[in-house]
Short mmCIF file of C-alpha atoms in Angstrom, two decimals:
data_model
loop_
_atom_site.label_atom_id
_atom_site.label_comp_id
_atom_site.label_asym_id
_atom_site.label_seq_id
_atom_site.Cartn_x
_atom_site.Cartn_y
_atom_site.Cartn_z
CA MET A 1 0.00 -0.19 0.04
CA THR A 2 1.49 3.20 -0.96
CA LEU A 3 1.59 6.56 1.01
CA PHE A 4 -1.03 7.74 -0.60
CA GLN A 5 -3.34 4.92 -0.35
CA ARG A 6 -2.25 5.10 3.80
CA VAL A 7 -3.59 8.55 3.73
CA ARG A 8 -7.03 7.84 2.52
CA SER A 9 -7.84 4.67 4.27
CA VAL A 10 -7.69 6.70 7.60
CA LEU A 11 -9.40 9.45 6.11
CA PHE A 12 -12.14 7.59 4.90
CA GLY A 13 -11.81 5.75 7.64
CA LEU A 14 -12.73 8.88 9.99
CA LEU A 15 -15.39 10.38 8.08
CA MET A 16 -16.91 6.80 8.84
CA LEU A 17 -16.68 7.20 11.80
CA ALA A 18 -17.83 10.75 11.99
CA VAL A 19 -21.16 10.33 9.83
CA ALA A 20 -21.57 7.14 12.48
CA VAL A 21 -21.02 9.28 15.63
CA PHE A 22 -23.65 11.53 14.08
CA PHE A 23 -26.19 9.35 13.00
CA ILE A 24 -25.86 7.36 16.97
CA VAL A 25 -26.49 11.35 18.49
CA ASN A 26 -28.93 12.29 16.41
CA PRO A 27 -31.27 9.39 14.65
CA SER A 28 -34.05 10.64 12.37
CA ASP A 29 -36.07 9.27 9.69
CA THR A 30 -33.90 11.77 7.45
CA ALA A 31 -31.06 9.63 8.77
CA TYR A 32 -32.45 6.82 7.29
CA MET A 33 -32.92 7.74 3.55
CA PHE A 34 -28.73 8.91 3.66
CA VAL A 35 -28.24 5.28 5.02
CA ILE A 36 -30.56 4.05 1.95
CA SER A 37 -28.67 6.54 -0.19
CA VAL A 38 -25.17 5.98 1.41
CA LEU A 39 -25.67 2.34 0.45
CA THR A 40 -27.43 2.52 -3.27
CA LEU A 41 -24.63 4.58 -4.63
CA GLY A 42 -21.38 2.57 -2.56
CA LEU A 43 -23.14 -0.83 -4.25
CA ALA A 44 -23.69 0.64 -7.33
CA GLY A 45 -20.59 2.07 -7.58
CA LYS A 46 -18.84 -1.20 -7.13
CA GLY A 47 -21.11 -3.65 -9.30
CA ILE A 48 -20.66 -0.17 -12.36
CA LYS A 49 -16.49 -0.69 -11.53
CA ASP A 50 -16.55 -4.51 -10.99
CA ILE A 51 -18.55 -4.81 -14.53
CA VAL A 52 -16.63 -2.04 -16.21
CA PHE A 53 -13.24 -3.99 -14.86
CA TYR A 54 -14.50 -7.26 -16.67
CA PHE A 55 -14.97 -5.25 -19.69
CA VAL A 56 -11.61 -3.59 -19.50
CA MET A 57 -9.43 -6.15 -18.29
CA ALA A 58 -11.10 -9.19 -16.99
CA ARG A 59 -12.43 -11.07 -19.81
CA HIS A 60 -8.69 -11.71 -20.84
CA MET A 61 -8.47 -13.62 -17.02
CA VAL A 62 -8.96 -16.82 -16.34
CA GLY A 63 -11.77 -16.44 -13.56
CA GLY A 64 -13.10 -13.26 -15.56
CA LYS A 65 -16.49 -13.92 -15.56
CA ILE A 66 -17.08 -14.35 -11.74
CA ILE A 67 -15.74 -10.19 -11.67
CA LEU A 68 -18.87 -9.78 -13.86
CA PHE A 69 -21.48 -12.12 -11.75
CA GLN A 70 -20.29 -10.23 -9.07
CA GLY A 71 -20.69 -6.37 -10.62
CA VAL A 72 -24.11 -7.03 -12.18
CA ILE A 73 -25.14 -9.06 -8.57
CA LEU A 74 -23.86 -5.80 -6.56
CA LEU A 75 -26.10 -3.43 -9.12
CA ASP A 76 -28.70 -5.61 -8.63
CA PHE A 77 -28.76 -5.53 -5.04
CA ALA A 78 -27.87 -1.55 -5.41
CA LEU A 79 -31.09 -1.43 -7.47
CA PHE A 80 -32.98 -3.07 -4.27
CA THR A 81 -31.14 -1.48 -1.79
CA GLY A 82 -32.69 2.06 -3.49
CA SER A 83 -36.31 0.44 -3.22
CA LEU A 84 -36.52 0.05 -0.07
CA SER A 85 -36.71 3.96 1.13
CA ASN A 86 -40.65 3.28 0.83
CA VAL A 87 -40.79 0.92 2.81
CA PRO A 88 -42.15 -0.02 6.56
CA LYS A 89 -38.39 -0.28 8.18
CA PHE A 90 -39.03 -4.30 9.80
CA TYR A 91 -38.36 -4.67 6.15
CA ILE A 92 -34.77 -2.84 6.39
CA LEU A 93 -34.29 -4.23 9.30
CA LEU A 94 -35.05 -7.86 7.78
CA TYR A 95 -32.08 -6.63 4.89
CA LEU A 96 -29.56 -6.08 7.25
CA ILE A 97 -29.80 -9.01 9.25
CA VAL A 98 -29.34 -10.96 5.70
CA ILE A 99 -26.73 -8.70 5.06
CA HIS A 100 -24.32 -8.79 8.01
CA ALA A 101 -25.23 -12.90 9.22
CA PHE A 102 -24.03 -13.93 5.45
CA SER A 103 -21.25 -11.66 5.69
CA GLY A 104 -20.22 -12.42 8.96
CA VAL A 105 -20.29 -16.48 8.16
CA ILE A 106 -18.58 -15.78 4.68
CA GLU A 107 -15.44 -13.98 6.46
CA THR A 108 -15.19 -16.89 9.60
CA LEU A 109 -15.24 -19.60 6.04
CA ARG A 110 -12.37 -17.38 4.24
CA ALA A 111 -10.45 -16.83 7.48
CA MET A 112 -10.71 -20.41 8.36
CA GLU A 113 -9.58 -21.08 5.04
CA SER A 114 -6.56 -18.26 5.06
CA ARG A 115 -5.46 -19.56 8.97
CA LYS A 116 -5.08 -24.02 7.15
CA THR A 117 -3.19 -21.96 4.20
CA VAL A 118 -1.47 -18.70 4.49
CA GLU A 119 0.04 -16.97 7.39
CA GLY A 120 -1.42 -13.78 7.77
CA PRO A 121 -4.16 -11.56 8.94
CA TRP A 122 -6.50 -14.71 9.56
CA ARG A 123 -7.43 -13.43 13.34
CA LEU A 124 -8.95 -10.47 11.96
CA LYS A 125 -11.14 -11.67 9.81
CA LEU A 126 -12.17 -14.24 12.36
CA GLY A 127 -12.89 -11.10 14.54
CA HIS A 128 -14.51 -9.01 11.66
CA GLY A 129 -16.72 -12.34 10.62
CA ILE A 130 -17.90 -13.09 13.94
CA VAL A 131 -18.77 -9.07 14.82
CA ASN A 132 -20.62 -9.25 11.86
CA PHE A 133 -22.59 -12.25 12.62
CA LEU A 134 -23.31 -10.22 15.90
CA LEU A 135 -24.71 -7.61 14.27
CA ALA A 136 -27.04 -9.67 12.67
CA LEU A 137 -28.01 -11.65 16.05
CA SER A 138 -28.51 -7.98 17.10
CA CYS A 139 -30.67 -6.87 14.53
CA LEU A 140 -32.94 -9.74 15.54
CA VAL A 141 -33.19 -9.17 18.60
CA PHE A 142 -34.08 -5.97 18.71
CA ILE A 143 -36.24 -6.08 15.29
CA ARG A 144 -38.89 -4.01 17.70
CA GLN A 145 -37.35 -0.91 18.34
CA THR A 146 -37.65 1.59 15.89
CA HIS A 147 -34.45 3.20 15.39
CA THR A 148 -32.59 -0.33 15.70
CA ALA A 149 -31.13 -0.24 11.95
CA LEU A 150 -29.89 2.80 12.25
CA ILE A 151 -27.75 2.46 15.33
CA ILE A 152 -26.94 -1.25 14.22
CA TYR A 153 -25.65 0.04 10.97
CA CYS A 154 -24.03 2.78 12.63
CA VAL A 155 -21.98 0.53 14.77
CA GLY A 156 -21.14 -1.69 11.78
CA LEU A 157 -20.19 1.67 10.25
CA VAL A 158 -17.78 2.14 13.49
CA TYR A 159 -16.62 -1.12 12.99
CA SER A 160 -15.78 -0.60 9.56
CA ALA A 161 -14.06 2.49 10.39
CA LEU A 162 -11.99 1.65 12.59
CA ILE A 163 -10.80 -1.92 10.07
CA ARG A 164 -9.82 0.67 7.76
CA ILE A 165 -8.36 2.63 9.99
CA ILE A 166 -6.00 -0.47 11.58
CA SER A 167 -5.07 -1.98 8.22
CA ALA A 168 -4.17 1.43 7.06
CA PHE A 169 -1.08 1.49 9.91
CA ARG A 170 -0.51 -2.60 8.52
CA ARG A 171 2.76 -3.56 7.38
CA THR A 172 2.22 -4.17 3.39
CA THR A 173 4.09 -8.01 2.45
CA TYR A 174 5.60 -7.90 -0.61
CA ILE A 175 6.40 -11.56 -2.58
CA LEU A 176 10.04 -10.85 -4.68
CA ILE A 177 10.13 -12.95 -7.56
CA LYS A 178 13.49 -13.25 -9.44
#
């Protein structure tokens, strides 16, 4: 990771922390619209980026179609998330439960695989997976509360920001092939 990438990662992490703290302190109905818009734009941006990357480079790579499929699925999730603006908050909580549970299970499985095959930061991945799964369980426990989705989203945002900042200060390993 270059110095510019490290600085950008830290600044983005600090911005995520500031937004999360602002929404925890001031929960409102406009915050839901902001969260839905940020999720929609983030998923759409990543989906479009993956689709463009497929047509520019990944179609010539082994397994490049997976990147195309990932981009299309992310774009579909973005459209679905954008359509959640007029539904009751109960469905938004169900959506958060599914996202966090799926992400937690996948991250935990990736950590276990990484532990068996490669030396590296598998503990951080395992912790990330467990936190995502705990966020899904907390969504399920507090499903009747009105501002639960916003608070749990903000807790997840705080955790992701801290992980981003920690990752920016980690040493990166370089593989030199002679």
